[in-house]
Short mmCIF file of C-alpha atoms and ligand atoms in Angstrom, two decimals:
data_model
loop_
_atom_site.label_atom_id
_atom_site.label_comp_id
_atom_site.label_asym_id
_atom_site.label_seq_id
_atom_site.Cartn_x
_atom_site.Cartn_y
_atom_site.Cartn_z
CA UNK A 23 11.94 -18.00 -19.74
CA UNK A 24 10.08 -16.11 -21.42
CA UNK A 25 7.84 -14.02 -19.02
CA UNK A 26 4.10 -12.40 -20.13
CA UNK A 27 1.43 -11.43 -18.25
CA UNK A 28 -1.30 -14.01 -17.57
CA UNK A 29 -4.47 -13.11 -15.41
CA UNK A 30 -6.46 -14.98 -13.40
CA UNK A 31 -10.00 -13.14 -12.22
CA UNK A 32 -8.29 -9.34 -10.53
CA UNK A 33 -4.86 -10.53 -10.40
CA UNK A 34 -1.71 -11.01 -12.47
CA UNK A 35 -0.19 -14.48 -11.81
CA UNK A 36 3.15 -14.17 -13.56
CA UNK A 37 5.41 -11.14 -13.00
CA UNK A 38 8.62 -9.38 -14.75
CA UNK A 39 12.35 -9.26 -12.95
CA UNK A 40 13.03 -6.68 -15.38
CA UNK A 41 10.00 -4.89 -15.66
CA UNK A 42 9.85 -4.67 -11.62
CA UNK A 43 13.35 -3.61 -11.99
CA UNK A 44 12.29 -0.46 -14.05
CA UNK A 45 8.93 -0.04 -12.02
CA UNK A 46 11.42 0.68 -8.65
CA UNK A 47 14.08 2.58 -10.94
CA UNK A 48 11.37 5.11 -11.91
CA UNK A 49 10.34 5.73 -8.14
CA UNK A 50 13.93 5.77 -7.52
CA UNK A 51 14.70 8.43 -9.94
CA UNK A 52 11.97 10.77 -8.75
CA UNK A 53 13.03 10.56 -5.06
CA UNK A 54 16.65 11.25 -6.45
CA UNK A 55 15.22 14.49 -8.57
CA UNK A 56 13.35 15.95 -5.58
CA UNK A 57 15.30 17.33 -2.37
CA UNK A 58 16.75 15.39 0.60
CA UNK A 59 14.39 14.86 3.49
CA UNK A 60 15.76 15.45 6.99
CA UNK A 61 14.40 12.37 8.64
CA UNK A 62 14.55 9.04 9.94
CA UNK A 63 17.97 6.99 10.07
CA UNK A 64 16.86 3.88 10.51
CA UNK A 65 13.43 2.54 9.29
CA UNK A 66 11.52 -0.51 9.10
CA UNK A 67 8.28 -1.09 7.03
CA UNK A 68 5.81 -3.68 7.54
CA UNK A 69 4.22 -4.45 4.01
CA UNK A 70 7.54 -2.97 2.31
CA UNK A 71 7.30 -4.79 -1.24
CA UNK A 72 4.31 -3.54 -3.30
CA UNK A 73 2.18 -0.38 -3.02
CA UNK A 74 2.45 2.17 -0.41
CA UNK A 75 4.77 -0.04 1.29
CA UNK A 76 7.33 -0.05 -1.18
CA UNK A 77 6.99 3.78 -2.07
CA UNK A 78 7.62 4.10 2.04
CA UNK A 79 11.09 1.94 1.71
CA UNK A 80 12.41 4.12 -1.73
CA UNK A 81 11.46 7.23 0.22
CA UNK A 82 13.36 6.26 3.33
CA UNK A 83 16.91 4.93 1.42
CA UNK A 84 16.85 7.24 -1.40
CA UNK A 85 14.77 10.17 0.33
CA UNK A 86 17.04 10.36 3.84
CA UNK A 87 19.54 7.79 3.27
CA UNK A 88 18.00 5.43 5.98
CA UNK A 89 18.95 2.01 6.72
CA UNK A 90 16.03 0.04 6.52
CA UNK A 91 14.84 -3.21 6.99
CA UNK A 92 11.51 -4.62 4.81
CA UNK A 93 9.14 -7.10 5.85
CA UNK A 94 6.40 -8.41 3.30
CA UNK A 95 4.99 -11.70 2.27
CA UNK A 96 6.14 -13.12 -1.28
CA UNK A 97 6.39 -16.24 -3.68
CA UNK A 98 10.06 -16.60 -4.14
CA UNK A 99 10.85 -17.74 -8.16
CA UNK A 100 10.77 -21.20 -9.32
CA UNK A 101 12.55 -22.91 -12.36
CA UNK A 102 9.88 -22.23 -14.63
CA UNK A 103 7.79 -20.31 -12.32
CA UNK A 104 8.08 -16.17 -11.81
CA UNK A 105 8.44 -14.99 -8.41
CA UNK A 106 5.28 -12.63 -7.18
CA UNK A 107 6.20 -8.74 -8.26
CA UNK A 108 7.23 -7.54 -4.29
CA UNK A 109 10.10 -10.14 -4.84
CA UNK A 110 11.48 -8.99 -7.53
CA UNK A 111 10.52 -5.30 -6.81
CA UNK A 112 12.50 -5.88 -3.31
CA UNK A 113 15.55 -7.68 -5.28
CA UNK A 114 16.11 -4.46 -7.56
CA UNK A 115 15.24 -2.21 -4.59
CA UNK A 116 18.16 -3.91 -2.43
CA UNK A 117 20.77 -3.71 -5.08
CA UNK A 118 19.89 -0.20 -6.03
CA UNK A 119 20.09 0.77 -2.27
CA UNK A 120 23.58 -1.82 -1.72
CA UNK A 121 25.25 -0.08 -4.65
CA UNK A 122 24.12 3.30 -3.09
CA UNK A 123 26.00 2.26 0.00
CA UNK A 124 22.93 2.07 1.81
CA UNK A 125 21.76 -0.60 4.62
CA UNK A 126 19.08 -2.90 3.14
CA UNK A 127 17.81 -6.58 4.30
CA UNK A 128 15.13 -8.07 4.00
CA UNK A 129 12.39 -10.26 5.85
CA UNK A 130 9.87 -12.97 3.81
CA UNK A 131 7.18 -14.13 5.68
CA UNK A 132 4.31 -13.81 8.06
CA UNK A 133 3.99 -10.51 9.66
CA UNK A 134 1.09 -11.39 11.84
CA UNK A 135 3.37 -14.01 13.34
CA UNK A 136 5.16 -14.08 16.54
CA UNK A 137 8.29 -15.89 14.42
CA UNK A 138 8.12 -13.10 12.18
CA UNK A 139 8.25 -10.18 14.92
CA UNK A 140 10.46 -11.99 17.04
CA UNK A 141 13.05 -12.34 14.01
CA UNK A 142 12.99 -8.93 12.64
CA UNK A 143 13.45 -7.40 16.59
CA UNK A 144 16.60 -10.10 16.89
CA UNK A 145 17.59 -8.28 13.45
CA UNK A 146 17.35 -5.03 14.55
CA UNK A 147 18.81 -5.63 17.61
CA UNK A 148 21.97 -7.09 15.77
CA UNK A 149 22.06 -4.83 12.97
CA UNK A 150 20.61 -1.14 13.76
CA UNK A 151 20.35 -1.00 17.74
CA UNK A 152 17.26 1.27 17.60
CA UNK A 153 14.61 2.36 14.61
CA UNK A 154 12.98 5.93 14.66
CA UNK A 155 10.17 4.89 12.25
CA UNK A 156 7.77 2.02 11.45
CA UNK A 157 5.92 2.33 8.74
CA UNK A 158 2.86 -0.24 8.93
CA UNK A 159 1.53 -0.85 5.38
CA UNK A 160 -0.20 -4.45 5.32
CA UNK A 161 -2.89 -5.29 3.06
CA UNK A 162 -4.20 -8.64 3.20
CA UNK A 163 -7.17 -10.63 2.64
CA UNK A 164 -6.40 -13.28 5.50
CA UNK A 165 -4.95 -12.79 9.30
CA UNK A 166 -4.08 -16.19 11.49
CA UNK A 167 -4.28 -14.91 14.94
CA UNK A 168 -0.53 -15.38 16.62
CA UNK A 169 -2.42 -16.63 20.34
CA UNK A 170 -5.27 -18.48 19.10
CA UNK A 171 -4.13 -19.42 15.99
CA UNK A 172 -7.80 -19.09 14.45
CA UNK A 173 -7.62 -18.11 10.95
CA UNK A 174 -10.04 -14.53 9.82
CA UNK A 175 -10.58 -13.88 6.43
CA UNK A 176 -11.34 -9.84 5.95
CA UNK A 177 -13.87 -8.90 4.03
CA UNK A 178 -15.13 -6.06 1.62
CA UNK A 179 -19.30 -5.48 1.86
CA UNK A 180 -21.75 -2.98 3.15
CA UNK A 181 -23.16 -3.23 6.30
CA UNK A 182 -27.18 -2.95 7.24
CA UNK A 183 -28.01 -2.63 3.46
CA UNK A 184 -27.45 -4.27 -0.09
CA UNK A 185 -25.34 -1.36 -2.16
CA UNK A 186 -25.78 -1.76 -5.63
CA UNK A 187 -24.01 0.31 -8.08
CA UNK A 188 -21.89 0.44 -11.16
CA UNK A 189 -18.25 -1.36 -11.41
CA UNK A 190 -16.09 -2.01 -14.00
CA UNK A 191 -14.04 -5.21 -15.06
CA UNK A 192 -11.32 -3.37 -15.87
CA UNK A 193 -9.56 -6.28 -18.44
CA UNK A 194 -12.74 -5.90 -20.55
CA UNK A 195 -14.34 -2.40 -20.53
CA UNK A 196 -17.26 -3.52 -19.26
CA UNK A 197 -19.62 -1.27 -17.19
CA UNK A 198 -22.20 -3.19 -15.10
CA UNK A 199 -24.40 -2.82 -11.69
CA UNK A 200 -23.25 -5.14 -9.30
CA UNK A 201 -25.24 -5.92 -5.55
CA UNK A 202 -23.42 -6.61 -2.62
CA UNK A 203 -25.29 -7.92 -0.26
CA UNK A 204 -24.84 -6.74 3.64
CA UNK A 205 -22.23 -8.63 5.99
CA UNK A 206 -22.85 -10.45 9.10
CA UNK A 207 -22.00 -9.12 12.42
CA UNK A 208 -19.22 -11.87 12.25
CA UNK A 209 -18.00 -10.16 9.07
CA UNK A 210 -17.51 -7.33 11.17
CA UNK A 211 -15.63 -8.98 13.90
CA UNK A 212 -13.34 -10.67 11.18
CA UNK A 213 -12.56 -7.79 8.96
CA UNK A 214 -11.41 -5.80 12.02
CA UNK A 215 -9.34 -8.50 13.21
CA UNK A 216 -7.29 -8.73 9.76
CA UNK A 217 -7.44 -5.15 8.82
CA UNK A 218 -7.62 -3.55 11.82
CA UNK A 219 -4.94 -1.97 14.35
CA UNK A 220 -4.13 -5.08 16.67
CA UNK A 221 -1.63 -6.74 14.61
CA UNK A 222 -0.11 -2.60 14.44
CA UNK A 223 0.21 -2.29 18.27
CA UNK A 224 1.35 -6.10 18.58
CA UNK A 225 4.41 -4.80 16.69
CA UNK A 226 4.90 -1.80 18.58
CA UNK A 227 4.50 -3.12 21.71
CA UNK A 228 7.21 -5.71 20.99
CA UNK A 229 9.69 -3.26 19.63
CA UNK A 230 9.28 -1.26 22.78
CA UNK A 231 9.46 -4.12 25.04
CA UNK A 232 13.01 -4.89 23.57
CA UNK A 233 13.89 -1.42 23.91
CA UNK A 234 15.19 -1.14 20.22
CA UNK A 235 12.59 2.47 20.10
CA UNK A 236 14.87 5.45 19.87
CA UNK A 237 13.57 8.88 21.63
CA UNK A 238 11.11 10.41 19.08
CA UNK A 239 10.20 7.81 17.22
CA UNK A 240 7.24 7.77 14.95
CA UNK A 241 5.02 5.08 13.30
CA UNK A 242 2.71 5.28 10.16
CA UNK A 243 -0.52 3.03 9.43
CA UNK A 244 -2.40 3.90 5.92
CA UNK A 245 -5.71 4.84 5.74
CA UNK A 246 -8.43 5.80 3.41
CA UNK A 247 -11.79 7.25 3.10
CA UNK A 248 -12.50 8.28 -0.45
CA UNK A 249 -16.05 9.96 -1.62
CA UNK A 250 -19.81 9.15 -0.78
CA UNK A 251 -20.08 7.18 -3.71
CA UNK A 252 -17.72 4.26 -2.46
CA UNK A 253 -18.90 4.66 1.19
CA UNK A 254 -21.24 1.97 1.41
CA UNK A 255 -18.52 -0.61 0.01
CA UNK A 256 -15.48 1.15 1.60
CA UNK A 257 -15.61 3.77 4.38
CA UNK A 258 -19.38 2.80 5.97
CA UNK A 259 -18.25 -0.87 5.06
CA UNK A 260 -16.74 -3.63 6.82
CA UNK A 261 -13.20 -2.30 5.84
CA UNK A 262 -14.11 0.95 6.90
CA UNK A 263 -14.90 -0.57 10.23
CA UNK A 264 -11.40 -2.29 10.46
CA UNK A 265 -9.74 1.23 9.27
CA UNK A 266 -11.81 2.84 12.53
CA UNK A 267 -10.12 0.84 14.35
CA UNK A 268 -6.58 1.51 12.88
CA UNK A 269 -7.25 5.39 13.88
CA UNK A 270 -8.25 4.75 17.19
CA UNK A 271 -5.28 2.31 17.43
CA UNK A 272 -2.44 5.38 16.77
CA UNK A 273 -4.04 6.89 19.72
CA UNK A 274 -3.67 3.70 21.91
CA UNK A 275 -0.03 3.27 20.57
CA UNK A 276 1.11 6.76 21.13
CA UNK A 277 0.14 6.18 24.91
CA UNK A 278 2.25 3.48 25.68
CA UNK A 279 4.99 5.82 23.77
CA UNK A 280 5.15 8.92 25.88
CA UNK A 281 8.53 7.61 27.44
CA UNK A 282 10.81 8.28 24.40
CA UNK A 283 8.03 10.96 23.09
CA UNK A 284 7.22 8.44 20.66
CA UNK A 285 3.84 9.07 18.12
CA UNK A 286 1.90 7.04 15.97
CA UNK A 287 -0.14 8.62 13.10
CA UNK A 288 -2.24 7.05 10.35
CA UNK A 289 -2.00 8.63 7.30
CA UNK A 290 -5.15 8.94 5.19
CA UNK A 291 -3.59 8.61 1.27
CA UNK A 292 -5.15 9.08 -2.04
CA UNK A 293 -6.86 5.85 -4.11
CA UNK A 294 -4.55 4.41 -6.10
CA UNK A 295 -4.32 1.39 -8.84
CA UNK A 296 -2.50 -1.44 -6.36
CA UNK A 297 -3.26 -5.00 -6.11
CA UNK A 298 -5.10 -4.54 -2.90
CA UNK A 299 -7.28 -1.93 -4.46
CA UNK A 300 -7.56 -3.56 -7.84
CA UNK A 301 -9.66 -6.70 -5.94
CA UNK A 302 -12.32 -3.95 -4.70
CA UNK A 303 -15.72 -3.77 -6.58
CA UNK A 304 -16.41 0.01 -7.35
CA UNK A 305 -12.76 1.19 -6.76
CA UNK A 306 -11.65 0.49 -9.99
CA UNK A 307 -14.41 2.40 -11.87
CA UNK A 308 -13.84 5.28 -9.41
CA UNK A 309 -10.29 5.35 -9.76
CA UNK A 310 -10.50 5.79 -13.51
CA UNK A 311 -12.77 8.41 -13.28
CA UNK A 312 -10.43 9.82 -10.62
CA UNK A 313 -7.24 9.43 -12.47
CA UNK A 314 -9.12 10.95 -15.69
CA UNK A 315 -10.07 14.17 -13.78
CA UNK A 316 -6.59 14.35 -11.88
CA UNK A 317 -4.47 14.36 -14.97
CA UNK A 318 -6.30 16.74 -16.41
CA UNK A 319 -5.96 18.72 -14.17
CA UNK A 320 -2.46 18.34 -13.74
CA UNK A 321 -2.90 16.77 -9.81
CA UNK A 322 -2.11 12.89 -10.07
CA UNK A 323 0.22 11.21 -8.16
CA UNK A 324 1.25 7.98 -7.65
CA UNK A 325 2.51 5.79 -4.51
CA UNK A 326 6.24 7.62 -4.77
CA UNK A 327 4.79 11.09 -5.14
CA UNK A 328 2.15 10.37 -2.57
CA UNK A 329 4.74 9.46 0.24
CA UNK A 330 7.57 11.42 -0.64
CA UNK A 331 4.84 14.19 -0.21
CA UNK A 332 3.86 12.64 3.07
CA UNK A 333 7.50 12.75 4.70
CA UNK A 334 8.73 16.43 2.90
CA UNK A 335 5.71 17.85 4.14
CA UNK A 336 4.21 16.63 6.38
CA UNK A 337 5.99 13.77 8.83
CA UNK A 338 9.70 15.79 9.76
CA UNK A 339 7.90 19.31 10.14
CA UNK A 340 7.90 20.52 13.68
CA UNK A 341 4.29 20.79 13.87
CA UNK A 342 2.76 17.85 11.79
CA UNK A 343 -0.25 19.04 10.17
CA UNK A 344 -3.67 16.94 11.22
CA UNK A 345 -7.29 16.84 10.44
CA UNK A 346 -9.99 17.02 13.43
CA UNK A 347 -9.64 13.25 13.66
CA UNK A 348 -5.86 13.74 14.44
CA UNK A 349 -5.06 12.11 11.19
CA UNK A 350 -2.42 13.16 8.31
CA UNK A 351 -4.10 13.71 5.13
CA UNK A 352 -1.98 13.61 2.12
CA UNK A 353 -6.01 12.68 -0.09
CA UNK A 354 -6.38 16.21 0.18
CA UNK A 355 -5.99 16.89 -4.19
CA UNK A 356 -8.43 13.60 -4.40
CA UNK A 357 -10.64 15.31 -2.20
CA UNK A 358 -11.07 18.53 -3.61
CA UNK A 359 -14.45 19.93 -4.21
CA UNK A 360 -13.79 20.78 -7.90
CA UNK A 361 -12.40 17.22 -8.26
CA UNK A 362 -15.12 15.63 -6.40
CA UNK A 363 -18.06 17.29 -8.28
CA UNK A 364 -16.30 16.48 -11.46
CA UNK A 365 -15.96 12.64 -10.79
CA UNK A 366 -19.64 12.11 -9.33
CA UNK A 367 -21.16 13.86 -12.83
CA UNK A 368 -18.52 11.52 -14.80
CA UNK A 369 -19.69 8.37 -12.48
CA UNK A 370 -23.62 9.30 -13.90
CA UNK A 371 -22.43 8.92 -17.47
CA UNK A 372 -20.10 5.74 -17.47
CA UNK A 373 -21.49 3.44 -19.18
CA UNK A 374 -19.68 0.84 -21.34
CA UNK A 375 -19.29 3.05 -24.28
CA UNK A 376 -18.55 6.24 -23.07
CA UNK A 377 -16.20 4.68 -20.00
CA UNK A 378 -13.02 5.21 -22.63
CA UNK A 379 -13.80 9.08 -23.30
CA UNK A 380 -14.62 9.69 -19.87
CA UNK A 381 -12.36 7.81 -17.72
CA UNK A 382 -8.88 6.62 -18.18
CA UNK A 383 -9.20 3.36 -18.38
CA UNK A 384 -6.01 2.87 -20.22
CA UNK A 385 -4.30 4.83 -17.56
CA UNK A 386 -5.96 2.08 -15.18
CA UNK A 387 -4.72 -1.16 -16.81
CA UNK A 388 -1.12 0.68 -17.83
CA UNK A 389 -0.93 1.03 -13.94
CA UNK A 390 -2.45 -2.27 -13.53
CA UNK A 391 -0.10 -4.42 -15.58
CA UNK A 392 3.15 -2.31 -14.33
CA UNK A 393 2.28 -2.96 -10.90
CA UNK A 394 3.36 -6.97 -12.09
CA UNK A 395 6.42 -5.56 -14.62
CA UNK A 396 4.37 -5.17 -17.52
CA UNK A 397 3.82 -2.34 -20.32
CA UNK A 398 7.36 -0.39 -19.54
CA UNK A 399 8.48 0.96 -22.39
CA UNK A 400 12.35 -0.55 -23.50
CA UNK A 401 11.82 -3.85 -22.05
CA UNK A 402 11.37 -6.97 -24.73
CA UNK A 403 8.91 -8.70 -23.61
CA UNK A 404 9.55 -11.41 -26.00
CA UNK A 405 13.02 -12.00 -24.94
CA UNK A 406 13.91 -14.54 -22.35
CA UNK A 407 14.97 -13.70 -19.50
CA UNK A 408 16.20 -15.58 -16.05
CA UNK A 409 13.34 -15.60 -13.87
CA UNK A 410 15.75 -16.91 -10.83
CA UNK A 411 16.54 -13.96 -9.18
CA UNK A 412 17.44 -13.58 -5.50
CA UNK A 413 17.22 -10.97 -2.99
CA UNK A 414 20.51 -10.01 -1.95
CA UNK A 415 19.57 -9.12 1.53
CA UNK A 416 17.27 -11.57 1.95
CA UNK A 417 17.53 -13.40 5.81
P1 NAI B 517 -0.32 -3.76 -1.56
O1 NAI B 517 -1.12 -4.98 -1.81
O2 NAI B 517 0.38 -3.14 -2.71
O3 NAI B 517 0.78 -4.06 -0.43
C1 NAI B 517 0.57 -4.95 0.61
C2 NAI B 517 1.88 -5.31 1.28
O4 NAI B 517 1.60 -6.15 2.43
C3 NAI B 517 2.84 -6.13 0.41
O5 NAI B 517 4.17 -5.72 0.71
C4 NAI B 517 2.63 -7.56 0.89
O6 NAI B 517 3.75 -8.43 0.70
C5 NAI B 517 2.39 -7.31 2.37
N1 NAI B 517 1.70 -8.38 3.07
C6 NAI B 517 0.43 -8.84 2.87
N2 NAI B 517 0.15 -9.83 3.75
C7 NAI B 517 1.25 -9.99 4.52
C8 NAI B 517 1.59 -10.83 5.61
N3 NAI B 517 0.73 -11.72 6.11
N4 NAI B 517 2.83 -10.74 6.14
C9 NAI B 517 3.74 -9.86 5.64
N5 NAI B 517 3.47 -9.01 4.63
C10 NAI B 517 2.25 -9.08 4.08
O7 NAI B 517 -1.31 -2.76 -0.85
P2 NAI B 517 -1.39 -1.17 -0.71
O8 NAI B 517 -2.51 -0.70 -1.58
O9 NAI B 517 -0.07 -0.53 -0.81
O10 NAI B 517 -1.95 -1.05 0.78
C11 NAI B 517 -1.15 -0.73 1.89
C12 NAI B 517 -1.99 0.04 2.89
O11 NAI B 517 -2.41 1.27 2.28
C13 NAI B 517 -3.29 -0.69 3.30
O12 NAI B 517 -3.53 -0.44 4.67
C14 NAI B 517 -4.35 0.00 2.45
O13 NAI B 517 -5.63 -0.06 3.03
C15 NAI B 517 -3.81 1.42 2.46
N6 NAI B 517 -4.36 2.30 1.43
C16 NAI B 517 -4.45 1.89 0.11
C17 NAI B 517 -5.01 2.73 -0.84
C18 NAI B 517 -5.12 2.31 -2.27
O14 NAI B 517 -5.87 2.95 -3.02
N7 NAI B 517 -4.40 1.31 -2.73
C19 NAI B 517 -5.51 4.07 -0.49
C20 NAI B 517 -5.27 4.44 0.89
C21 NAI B 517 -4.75 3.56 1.81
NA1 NA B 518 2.22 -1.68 0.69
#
């Protein structure tokens, strides 16, 4: 079929085999131009198809030439229907990494889920006998709780006060104030339940229980914390509430690890255009601000640069570098004073008209649309092509 993109409110609904193809090729070629990592063997990530996730799975294969085993949640294709991106970013992933000679299968379904966990431990029971890292990289708007199975939906507002600012629909341009009004205690409860670090521990705990840990193993959770101008919405928010909890999970986790000197760390990563962040109000006008000032300055990065940054220098050195909080920072460039100052005199001036010479809002919806296959250069958009693809790996 013939494949373009076709939006509905934040999101992309269709998505390009080929186009994802080239999306993971590029990530794949800069881990390839960069030098080895001396790291983990065998790796699974949680969240492994889109996003940080995904960067996490090229940097592991192509990075240290680790096995690794991906779980995510994705629309498989349809005769006349594309496939969501992480499918057919995993597909091209898998037969880059097969071809490579590397160990790569995959898992499709709920990772809150007992089913789920209990699979993937059977898998790397059979497969790997022991992992030495777990990345944890979930994003999602919706947990069903595996004992109860009460359903929370997460969500992003401020809490005590209204926040009103500006945001921008990035499809048209436009600049506006939006108000979002202050969550419930409930809110709370519910956000923390999805986004939070239970579902993190649940994993750990089960891998450890089965005894398929090796010695010094490490896990990863993703954080983020971002300016004063977000905090409200993001950091003093509900989802800043659930990421609290994430932190004080890795200390929880690392406890019940001392055995096999285990550690878990959240790392605290740079905003970035993903389809998680993309469905945040204010994000998107801050990111293209962000992205604006960063290029200038010659200082953006991307998921792939952002991770293969995390692991090369931070994750395999003998003394891990933290913050006060214990946490790794690899936001450090977004967080830069100079940066920082920069953005918040840009954020007083966007206004509909100026938001093109000021931010990079092309830059924005280039990242946008390739995050679903779209905009690569050397792909024909108006060509068919077979929307049917599989994942090779795929259990
Ligand atoms: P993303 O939307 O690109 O990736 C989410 C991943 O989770 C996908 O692989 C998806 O298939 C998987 N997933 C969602 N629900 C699932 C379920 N029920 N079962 C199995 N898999 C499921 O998101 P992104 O942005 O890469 O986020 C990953 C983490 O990084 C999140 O914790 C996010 O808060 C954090 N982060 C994101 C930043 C950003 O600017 N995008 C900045 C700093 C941290
Ligand atoms: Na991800």
């Amino acid at each position: 079929m013939i494949i373009q993109p076709k939006t509905r409110g934040f999101i992309c609904i269709t998505s390009h085999p080929e186009g994802c193809a080239k999306n993971v090729q590029n990530q794949i070629d800069y881990i390839k131009s960069k030098s080895p990592i001396d790291g983990a063997k065998n790796v699974l990530v949680i969240g492994a198809s889109t996003g940080f996730g995904l960067a996490s799975r090229i940097t592991s294969a192509f990075g240290e030439n680790a096995a690794t085993i991906g779980v995510f949640f994705e629309k498989p294709p349809a005769e006349g229907r594309t496939a969501s991106s992480g499918w057919y970013n995993t597909a091209a992933f898998e037969e880059q990494a097969h071809k490579a000679g590397l160990y790569a299968k995959s898992i499709n379904g709920d990772a809150f889920s007992n089913e789920i966990k209990e699979q993937t431990a059977q898998l790397i029971k059979k497969d790997l006998g022991k992992i030495d890292l777990v990345i944890y990289s979930l994003a999602s708007p919706v947990r069903t709780h595996p004992e109860t199975g009460v359903r929370y939906k997460s969500t992003l507002k401020p809490i005590g006060n209204t926040y009103t600012n500006k945001t921008v629909d990035f499809h048209t341009g436009e600049v506006k104030e939006i108000s979002i009004e202050a969550c419930t205690e409930e809110d709370i409860v519910n956000t923390v339940t999805v986004m939070g670090g239970e579902d993190w521990q649940l994993w750990i705990d089960k891998l450890k229980k089965e005894g398929l840990l090796a010695d010094n193993f490490k896990t990863v959770a993703y954080s983020y914390i971002g300016p004063k101008l977000t905090e409200p919405v993001y950091r003093k928010g509900t989802i800043g509430k659930a990421k609290d909890h994430l932190e004080a999970t890795a200390f929880n986790i690392t406890d019940g690890l001392k055995d096999i000197k285990g550690k878990a760390f959240v790392s605290v990563n740079k905003a970035l255009v993903t389809q998680s962040s993309s469905a945040i109000p204010v994000i998107p006008l801050y990111i293209s601000l962000l992205y604006k000032v960063m290029k200038e300055k010659n200082l953006q990065e991307g998921c792939i640069e952002q991770i293969y940054r995390l692991f090369k220098e931070r994750l395999y050195l003998d003394e891990i570098p933290v913050d006060s909080e214990g946490r790794i920072r690899i936001d450090d460039l977004e967080m830069r004073d100079d940066i920082q100052e920069k953005v918040a005199q840009l954020w007083k001036e966007a206004t509909t008209e100026s938001l093109s010479e000021i931010g990079d809002l092309e830059g924005y919806k280039d990242e946008f649309f390739n995050l679903f296959g779209f905009n690569f250069d050397g792909i024909d958009y108006e060509k068919d092509t077979n929307e049917m693809v599989s994942i090779p790996g795929l259990q």
